[in-house]
Amino acid sequence: MNTLADFQGVYHLPLPELMFRAAQVHRANHEPADIQRCALLSVKTGGCSEDCGYCAQSAHFKTGVEATPLMSLDEVRRSATRAKELGATRFCMGTAWREPKDGPQFDRILDMVREVRELGMEACVTLGMLTEMQARRLADAGLTAYNHNLDTSRRHYPNIISTRTYDHRLRTLKAVQEAGIAVCCGGILGMGENEDDRLMLLVELAQLDPLPESIPINCLVPIAGTPLENAAPVDSIELVRLIAVTRIAFPKARVRLSAGRDRMSRELQILCFLAGANSIFFGDKLLTAPNPRAEGDADLFRAMGLPVFEASAS
Ligand code: SAM
Ligand code: DTB
Ligand code: SF4
């Protein structure tokens, strides 16, 4: 599947056929009960110079998120250790940066990556744009994957962000791939795009070589104070269809049901897993926005008959 027409052909199949095909691909490539639990930590929050219209952390909008300095290595170690106890096998760290500056802060990020790897978890970071040298240094520190989303179609992108271009994003993805790091790249639904825009994002992802190891599908969490604060919620069946077509086009990838789960019913989330999603972020908070509470996710996993990680006394 390479062209928009290919993606449209699958996306618009009758739903029972689409779901069956997605489940077949899912089972041929993954253990269907394996839904990866990932933990997310904002290691540097707020005050970002970019103007991404969805983001709580942009300095361009009054969202009430305060800028904080880069966390200490100790704090990260504590958080990662706790996440591992709660069943995380991947630990993702994000910074509200346009790009990392070389020097003590980037060196600390490298140490954070090493700490997470020493705990035996996959390590993923999302730091904004990277130079080739920075990508190589992250690879040397043992980084598993780099998250850098294309977010939407090339044509819709300038309606959302003006401080960087689609080609900037692609350049960083290339540097990451050349350093031998797996790419985690996906998008956000619910930013005023149409269904073709979402499929055009998948067409872009299908052109990456190698294909992304990980594809986060976020539903916009509307943030008060941002230009997208009043965006309409994503239609549930459109979300399920998009996940199914993503699973079919990227058989080996982890398809991650990422932001927006706090507004989804248990039933919708289960449909997404049946369509081929096989990862979630757990924990009360994403980077700044809400995520389902531990009890909600325990109910979800119990309902599916999957192992439930109860929070032990800390
Ligand atoms: N500053 C870095 C960057 O933009 O690449 C990393 C952090 S940024 C917050 C990581 C990703 O989170 C964004 O690319 C976007 O896809 C997603 N994201 C941010 N705000 C969101 C929101 N309100 N709803 C859903 N996803 C969001
Ligand atoms: C991704 O695609 N989703 C995660 C992760 N990559 C870093 C982030 C979601 C952020 C949601 C908005 C917030 O918490 O501020
Ligand atoms: Fe900054 Fe990333 Fe938020 Fe854009 S998405 S404003 S780059 S933190």
Short mmCIF file of C-alpha atoms and ligand atoms in Angstrom, two decimals:
data_model
loop_
_atom_site.label_atom_id
_atom_site.label_comp_id
_atom_site.label_asym_id
_atom_site.label_seq_id
_atom_site.Cartn_x
_atom_site.Cartn_y
_atom_site.Cartn_z
CA MET A 1 0.00 0.00 0.00
CA ASN A 2 1.63 3.17 -1.23
CA THR A 3 -0.86 5.57 -2.76
CA LEU A 4 -3.80 7.49 -1.37
CA ALA A 5 -6.07 5.36 -3.56
CA ASP A 6 -4.66 2.17 -1.98
CA PHE A 7 -5.36 3.49 1.49
CA GLN A 8 -8.83 4.74 0.57
CA GLY A 9 -9.70 1.35 -0.91
CA VAL A 10 -8.99 -0.41 2.37
CA TYR A 11 -10.25 2.34 4.71
CA HIS A 12 -13.69 2.42 3.08
CA LEU A 13 -14.25 -1.36 3.03
CA PRO A 14 -17.41 -2.49 4.82
CA LEU A 15 -16.46 -2.45 8.51
CA PRO A 16 -16.80 -6.22 9.12
CA GLU A 17 -14.43 -6.91 6.21
CA LEU A 18 -11.97 -4.21 7.32
CA MET A 19 -11.91 -5.52 10.90
CA PHE A 20 -11.45 -9.12 9.74
CA ARG A 21 -8.52 -8.22 7.49
CA ALA A 22 -6.91 -6.14 10.24
CA ALA A 23 -7.29 -8.98 12.75
CA GLN A 24 -5.74 -11.44 10.29
CA VAL A 25 -2.70 -9.21 9.78
CA HIS A 26 -2.50 -8.59 13.51
CA ARG A 27 -2.52 -12.30 14.36
CA ALA A 28 -0.01 -13.18 11.66
CA ASN A 29 2.46 -10.67 13.09
CA HIS A 30 1.73 -10.25 16.79
CA GLU A 31 0.44 -12.03 19.84
CA PRO A 32 -3.03 -10.42 20.10
CA ALA A 33 -3.03 -10.45 23.93
CA ASP A 34 0.21 -8.47 23.97
CA ILE A 35 -0.77 -4.86 24.61
CA GLN A 36 2.37 -3.01 25.58
CA ARG A 37 2.17 -0.69 28.57
CA CYS A 38 4.31 2.41 28.12
CA ALA A 39 5.02 5.10 30.65
CA LEU A 40 5.39 8.73 29.66
CA LEU A 41 7.32 11.39 31.54
CA SER A 42 7.66 15.05 30.68
CA VAL A 43 11.27 15.69 31.68
CA LYS A 44 11.17 19.34 30.58
CA THR A 45 7.74 20.95 30.52
CA GLY A 46 6.41 24.14 28.94
CA GLY A 47 7.86 27.36 27.56
CA CYS A 48 8.40 25.92 24.07
CA SER A 49 9.23 28.37 21.26
CA GLU A 50 7.18 26.44 18.65
CA ASP A 51 3.54 27.36 17.93
CA CYS A 52 1.94 23.92 17.45
CA GLY A 53 -1.76 24.79 17.62
CA TYR A 54 -2.66 21.74 19.73
CA CYS A 55 -0.01 22.03 22.40
CA ALA A 56 -0.32 22.98 26.06
CA GLN A 57 3.43 23.61 26.21
CA SER A 58 3.82 26.27 23.54
CA ALA A 59 4.91 29.66 24.90
CA HIS A 60 2.68 31.25 22.22
CA PHE A 61 -0.55 30.38 24.09
CA LYS A 62 -1.84 31.02 27.61
CA THR A 63 -2.64 27.50 28.74
CA GLY A 64 -1.72 27.66 32.43
CA VAL A 65 1.16 25.19 31.98
CA GLU A 66 4.23 26.50 33.78
CA ALA A 67 7.69 26.13 32.34
CA THR A 68 9.91 23.91 34.49
CA PRO A 69 13.63 23.15 34.22
CA LEU A 70 15.00 19.82 32.99
CA MET A 71 14.44 17.10 35.61
CA SER A 72 17.29 15.59 37.53
CA LEU A 73 18.60 12.12 36.76
CA ASP A 74 17.44 11.00 40.21
CA GLU A 75 13.84 12.00 39.54
CA VAL A 76 13.88 10.16 36.23
CA ARG A 77 15.38 7.04 37.80
CA ARG A 78 12.68 7.03 40.50
CA SER A 79 9.90 7.49 38.00
CA ALA A 80 11.24 4.82 35.65
CA THR A 81 11.71 2.32 38.47
CA ARG A 82 8.13 2.85 39.60
CA ALA A 83 6.84 2.54 36.03
CA LYS A 84 8.65 -0.77 35.65
CA GLU A 85 7.02 -2.07 38.85
CA LEU A 86 3.66 -1.14 37.35
CA GLY A 87 4.30 -3.20 34.24
CA ALA A 88 5.87 -0.71 31.83
CA THR A 89 8.20 -2.24 29.27
CA ARG A 90 8.85 1.05 27.49
CA PHE A 91 9.67 4.39 29.07
CA CYS A 92 9.17 7.54 26.97
CA MET A 93 10.54 10.96 27.85
CA GLY A 94 9.51 14.23 26.26
CA THR A 95 10.89 17.77 26.29
CA ALA A 96 9.14 21.00 25.27
CA TRP A 97 11.98 21.96 22.97
CA ARG A 98 12.14 23.01 19.34
CA GLU A 99 15.51 21.23 19.38
CA PRO A 100 18.05 20.18 22.03
CA LYS A 101 21.08 22.40 22.67
CA ASP A 102 24.38 20.56 22.90
CA GLY A 103 25.96 20.79 26.34
CA PRO A 104 25.07 19.72 29.87
CA GLN A 105 21.32 19.37 29.19
CA PHE A 106 21.75 17.07 26.22
CA ASP A 107 24.38 15.12 28.19
CA ARG A 108 21.81 14.64 30.94
CA ILE A 109 19.28 13.33 28.44
CA LEU A 110 21.87 10.78 27.31
CA ASP A 111 22.30 9.71 30.95
CA MET A 112 18.51 9.37 31.29
CA VAL A 113 18.47 7.06 28.29
CA ARG A 114 21.26 4.95 29.80
CA GLU A 115 19.38 4.71 33.13
CA VAL A 116 16.19 3.48 31.46
CA ARG A 117 18.09 0.93 29.40
CA GLU A 118 19.89 -0.31 32.53
CA LEU A 119 16.49 -0.94 34.12
CA GLY A 120 15.78 -3.29 31.21
CA MET A 121 13.09 -1.19 29.52
CA GLU A 122 12.90 0.14 25.99
CA ALA A 123 13.78 3.85 25.96
CA CYS A 124 12.12 6.40 23.69
CA VAL A 125 12.62 10.17 23.70
CA THR A 126 10.99 13.04 21.88
CA LEU A 127 13.16 16.15 21.93
CA GLY A 128 12.25 18.03 18.75
CA MET A 129 14.58 18.43 15.79
CA LEU A 130 17.95 16.67 15.92
CA THR A 131 21.29 17.05 14.19
CA GLU A 132 22.97 13.95 12.76
CA MET A 133 25.54 14.08 15.55
CA GLN A 134 22.86 14.24 18.25
CA ALA A 135 21.09 11.26 16.70
CA ARG A 136 24.36 9.29 16.70
CA ARG A 137 24.99 10.15 20.34
CA LEU A 138 21.47 8.99 21.29
CA ALA A 139 22.10 5.74 19.41
CA ASP A 140 25.38 5.25 21.31
CA ALA A 141 23.53 5.78 24.62
CA GLY A 142 21.31 2.83 23.67
CA LEU A 143 18.13 4.64 22.66
CA THR A 144 15.50 2.20 21.34
CA ALA A 145 13.32 4.65 19.40
CA TYR A 146 12.90 8.34 18.66
CA ASN A 147 9.38 9.82 18.64
CA HIS A 148 8.89 12.57 16.09
CA ASN A 149 5.35 12.88 14.75
CA LEU A 150 4.38 14.16 11.34
CA ASP A 151 1.01 14.82 13.01
CA THR A 152 -1.15 15.28 9.87
CA SER A 153 -0.99 15.53 6.08
CA ARG A 154 1.57 17.77 4.40
CA ARG A 155 -1.22 20.01 3.11
CA HIS A 156 -2.91 20.49 6.52
CA TYR A 157 0.37 20.97 8.43
CA PRO A 158 0.73 24.75 7.86
CA ASN A 159 -2.77 25.29 9.29
CA ILE A 160 -1.52 23.87 12.59
CA ILE A 161 2.14 24.95 12.90
CA SER A 162 3.97 27.93 11.41
CA THR A 163 7.36 27.77 13.14
CA ARG A 164 8.60 24.69 11.24
CA THR A 165 7.77 22.74 8.10
CA TYR A 166 6.98 19.18 7.15
CA ASP A 167 10.43 18.94 5.56
CA HIS A 168 12.08 19.90 8.86
CA ARG A 169 10.29 16.93 10.41
CA LEU A 170 11.35 14.58 7.61
CA ARG A 171 14.96 15.73 7.94
CA THR A 172 15.07 14.74 11.61
CA LEU A 173 13.44 11.39 10.83
CA LYS A 174 16.21 10.78 8.26
CA ALA A 175 18.96 11.63 10.78
CA VAL A 176 17.37 9.23 13.28
CA GLN A 177 17.19 6.41 10.72
CA GLU A 178 20.74 6.98 9.56
CA ALA A 179 21.90 6.66 13.15
CA GLY A 180 20.18 3.25 13.26
CA ILE A 181 17.48 4.26 15.77
CA ALA A 182 13.93 2.97 15.24
CA VAL A 183 11.39 5.64 14.36
CA CYS A 184 8.20 6.24 16.32
CA CYS A 185 6.09 8.49 14.14
CA GLY A 186 2.36 9.11 13.99
CA GLY A 187 -0.23 11.79 14.22
CA ILE A 188 -3.14 13.49 15.88
CA LEU A 189 -6.77 13.12 14.79
CA GLY A 190 -9.31 15.86 15.41
CA MET A 191 -7.43 18.97 14.29
CA GLY A 192 -9.91 20.01 11.59
CA GLU A 193 -8.47 17.62 9.00
CA ASN A 194 -10.63 15.33 6.86
CA GLU A 195 -10.37 11.58 6.46
CA ASP A 196 -8.16 11.90 3.37
CA ASP A 197 -5.68 14.01 5.37
CA ARG A 198 -5.37 11.16 7.86
CA LEU A 199 -4.76 8.67 5.05
CA MET A 200 -2.24 11.06 3.46
CA LEU A 201 -0.31 10.98 6.73
CA LEU A 202 -0.19 7.18 6.41
CA VAL A 203 1.01 7.53 2.81
CA GLU A 204 3.92 9.65 4.12
CA LEU A 205 4.73 7.05 6.79
CA ALA A 206 4.67 4.30 4.15
CA GLN A 207 7.48 6.13 2.33
CA LEU A 208 9.86 5.96 5.28
CA ASP A 209 12.64 3.42 4.88
CA PRO A 210 12.70 1.42 7.09
CA LEU A 211 9.03 1.68 8.00
CA PRO A 212 8.30 3.12 11.46
CA GLU A 213 8.65 0.60 14.28
CA SER A 214 5.97 2.44 16.20
CA ILE A 215 2.96 4.52 15.16
CA PRO A 216 1.19 6.58 17.82
CA ILE A 217 -2.39 7.50 16.96
CA ASN A 218 -3.36 10.41 19.19
CA CYS A 219 -6.82 11.92 19.42
CA LEU A 220 -6.54 15.60 20.12
CA VAL A 221 -6.85 16.48 23.80
CA PRO A 222 -8.27 19.99 23.42
CA ILE A 223 -6.30 22.42 25.56
CA ALA A 224 -7.93 25.67 26.75
CA GLY A 225 -6.02 28.67 25.43
CA THR A 226 -4.82 26.96 22.22
CA PRO A 227 -6.30 27.65 18.78
CA LEU A 228 -7.78 24.12 18.81
CA GLU A 229 -9.50 24.41 22.18
CA ASN A 230 -12.96 24.01 20.62
CA ALA A 231 -12.16 21.29 18.10
CA ALA A 232 -14.87 18.65 17.75
CA PRO A 233 -14.17 15.15 19.09
CA VAL A 234 -13.08 12.45 16.63
CA ASP A 235 -15.82 10.14 15.38
CA SER A 236 -15.36 6.74 17.05
CA ILE A 237 -15.82 4.64 13.93
CA GLU A 238 -13.42 6.84 11.96
CA LEU A 239 -10.84 6.19 14.67
CA VAL A 240 -11.39 2.43 14.53
CA ARG A 241 -11.17 2.43 10.72
CA LEU A 242 -7.94 4.41 10.82
CA ILE A 243 -6.37 2.00 13.30
CA ALA A 244 -7.42 -0.97 11.17
CA VAL A 245 -5.93 0.48 8.00
CA THR A 246 -2.75 1.37 9.90
CA ARG A 247 -2.47 -2.22 11.13
CA ILE A 248 -2.94 -3.60 7.60
CA ALA A 249 -0.41 -1.21 6.02
CA PHE A 250 2.20 -1.57 8.78
CA PRO A 251 1.94 -5.21 9.85
CA LYS A 252 5.01 -5.22 12.09
CA ALA A 253 4.57 -1.85 13.78
CA ARG A 254 3.30 -1.23 17.28
CA VAL A 255 0.18 0.81 16.73
CA ARG A 256 -0.25 2.90 19.84
CA LEU A 257 -3.63 4.13 21.07
CA SER A 258 -2.08 7.25 22.57
CA ALA A 259 -3.59 10.57 23.68
CA GLY A 260 -7.33 10.95 24.16
CA ARG A 261 -8.19 7.66 25.86
CA ASP A 262 -9.66 9.51 28.83
CA ARG A 263 -12.60 10.51 26.62
CA MET A 264 -13.07 7.02 25.14
CA SER A 265 -15.41 4.35 26.46
CA ARG A 266 -14.09 0.94 27.41
CA GLU A 267 -15.95 -0.45 24.40
CA LEU A 268 -14.31 1.96 21.96
CA GLN A 269 -10.85 1.18 23.30
CA ILE A 270 -11.54 -2.54 22.96
CA LEU A 271 -12.67 -2.03 19.35
CA CYS A 272 -9.36 -0.23 18.74
CA PHE A 273 -7.44 -3.23 20.12
CA LEU A 274 -9.51 -5.58 17.95
CA ALA A 275 -8.62 -3.36 14.98
CA GLY A 276 -4.93 -3.88 15.74
CA ALA A 277 -3.81 -1.29 18.28
CA ASN A 278 -1.37 -2.96 20.65
CA SER A 279 -0.01 -0.37 23.04
CA ILE A 280 -1.22 2.23 25.52
CA PHE A 281 0.29 4.87 27.76
CA PHE A 282 -0.71 4.34 31.37
CA GLY A 283 -0.58 6.77 34.29
CA ASP A 284 -2.89 9.61 35.32
CA LYS A 285 -1.10 12.12 33.13
CA LEU A 286 0.34 12.08 29.62
CA LEU A 287 2.87 14.91 29.31
CA THR A 288 0.52 17.59 30.68
CA ALA A 289 -2.96 16.31 29.73
CA PRO A 290 -5.15 13.78 31.55
CA ASN A 291 -5.06 10.04 30.88
CA PRO A 292 -7.33 7.34 32.38
CA ARG A 293 -6.71 6.64 36.06
CA ALA A 294 -5.18 3.35 37.17
CA GLU A 295 -8.58 1.94 38.25
CA GLY A 296 -10.06 2.68 34.81
CA ASP A 297 -7.26 0.87 33.02
CA ALA A 298 -7.44 -2.01 35.51
CA ASP A 299 -11.16 -2.35 34.63
CA LEU A 300 -10.33 -2.24 30.94
CA PHE A 301 -7.71 -4.98 31.18
CA ARG A 302 -9.89 -7.07 33.48
CA ALA A 303 -12.76 -6.82 30.99
CA MET A 304 -10.46 -8.11 28.27
CA GLY A 305 -9.20 -10.94 30.48
CA LEU A 306 -5.65 -9.59 30.37
CA PRO A 307 -3.24 -9.32 33.32
CA VAL A 308 -3.99 -6.35 35.55
CA PHE A 309 -1.17 -4.51 37.27
CA GLU A 310 -2.45 -3.25 40.61
CA ALA A 311 -0.63 -0.25 42.03
CA SER A 312 1.37 -1.57 44.99
CA ALA A 313 1.87 0.65 48.02
CA SER A 314 4.71 3.04 47.24
N1 SAM B 1 8.67 19.05 21.41
C1 SAM B 1 8.77 17.78 20.81
C2 SAM B 1 8.06 17.69 19.49
O1 SAM B 1 7.13 18.43 19.26
O2 SAM B 1 8.45 16.86 18.69
C3 SAM B 1 8.30 16.66 21.71
C4 SAM B 1 7.10 16.83 22.62
S1 SAM B 1 5.51 16.94 21.79
C5 SAM B 1 4.46 17.39 23.13
C6 SAM B 1 5.12 15.24 21.36
C7 SAM B 1 3.88 14.98 20.57
O3 SAM B 1 2.74 15.01 21.41
C8 SAM B 1 3.53 15.94 19.46
O4 SAM B 1 4.23 15.66 18.29
C9 SAM B 1 2.05 15.69 19.27
O5 SAM B 1 1.85 14.73 18.25
C10 SAM B 1 1.59 15.14 20.62
N2 SAM B 1 0.66 16.08 21.27
C11 SAM B 1 0.98 17.26 21.82
N3 SAM B 1 -0.11 17.89 22.33
C12 SAM B 1 -1.16 17.08 22.08
C13 SAM B 1 -2.56 17.17 22.36
N4 SAM B 1 -3.08 18.23 22.97
N5 SAM B 1 -3.36 16.16 21.99
C14 SAM B 1 -2.82 15.07 21.36
N6 SAM B 1 -1.52 14.92 21.08
C15 SAM B 1 -0.69 15.92 21.42
C1 DTB B 2 2.79 10.82 21.14
O1 DTB B 2 2.54 10.66 19.94
N1 DTB B 2 1.89 10.95 22.09
C2 DTB B 2 2.55 11.17 23.38
C3 DTB B 2 4.03 10.90 23.04
N2 DTB B 2 4.02 10.83 21.61
C4 DTB B 2 5.08 11.80 23.52
C5 DTB B 2 2.29 12.54 23.89
C6 DTB B 2 0.85 12.90 23.99
C7 DTB B 2 0.79 14.27 24.56
C8 DTB B 2 -0.60 14.68 24.91
C9 DTB B 2 -0.71 16.09 25.34
C10 DTB B 2 -0.13 16.44 26.66
O2 DTB B 2 0.00 15.59 27.56
O3 DTB B 2 0.21 17.62 26.84
FE1 SF4 B 3 6.87 22.52 21.49
FE2 SF4 B 3 6.54 19.94 20.88
FE3 SF4 B 3 4.53 21.36 21.97
FE4 SF4 B 3 5.25 21.83 19.47
S1 SF4 B 3 4.40 19.89 20.28
S2 SF4 B 3 4.85 23.40 21.06
S3 SF4 B 3 7.45 21.50 19.58
S4 SF4 B 3 6.45 20.86 22.93
#
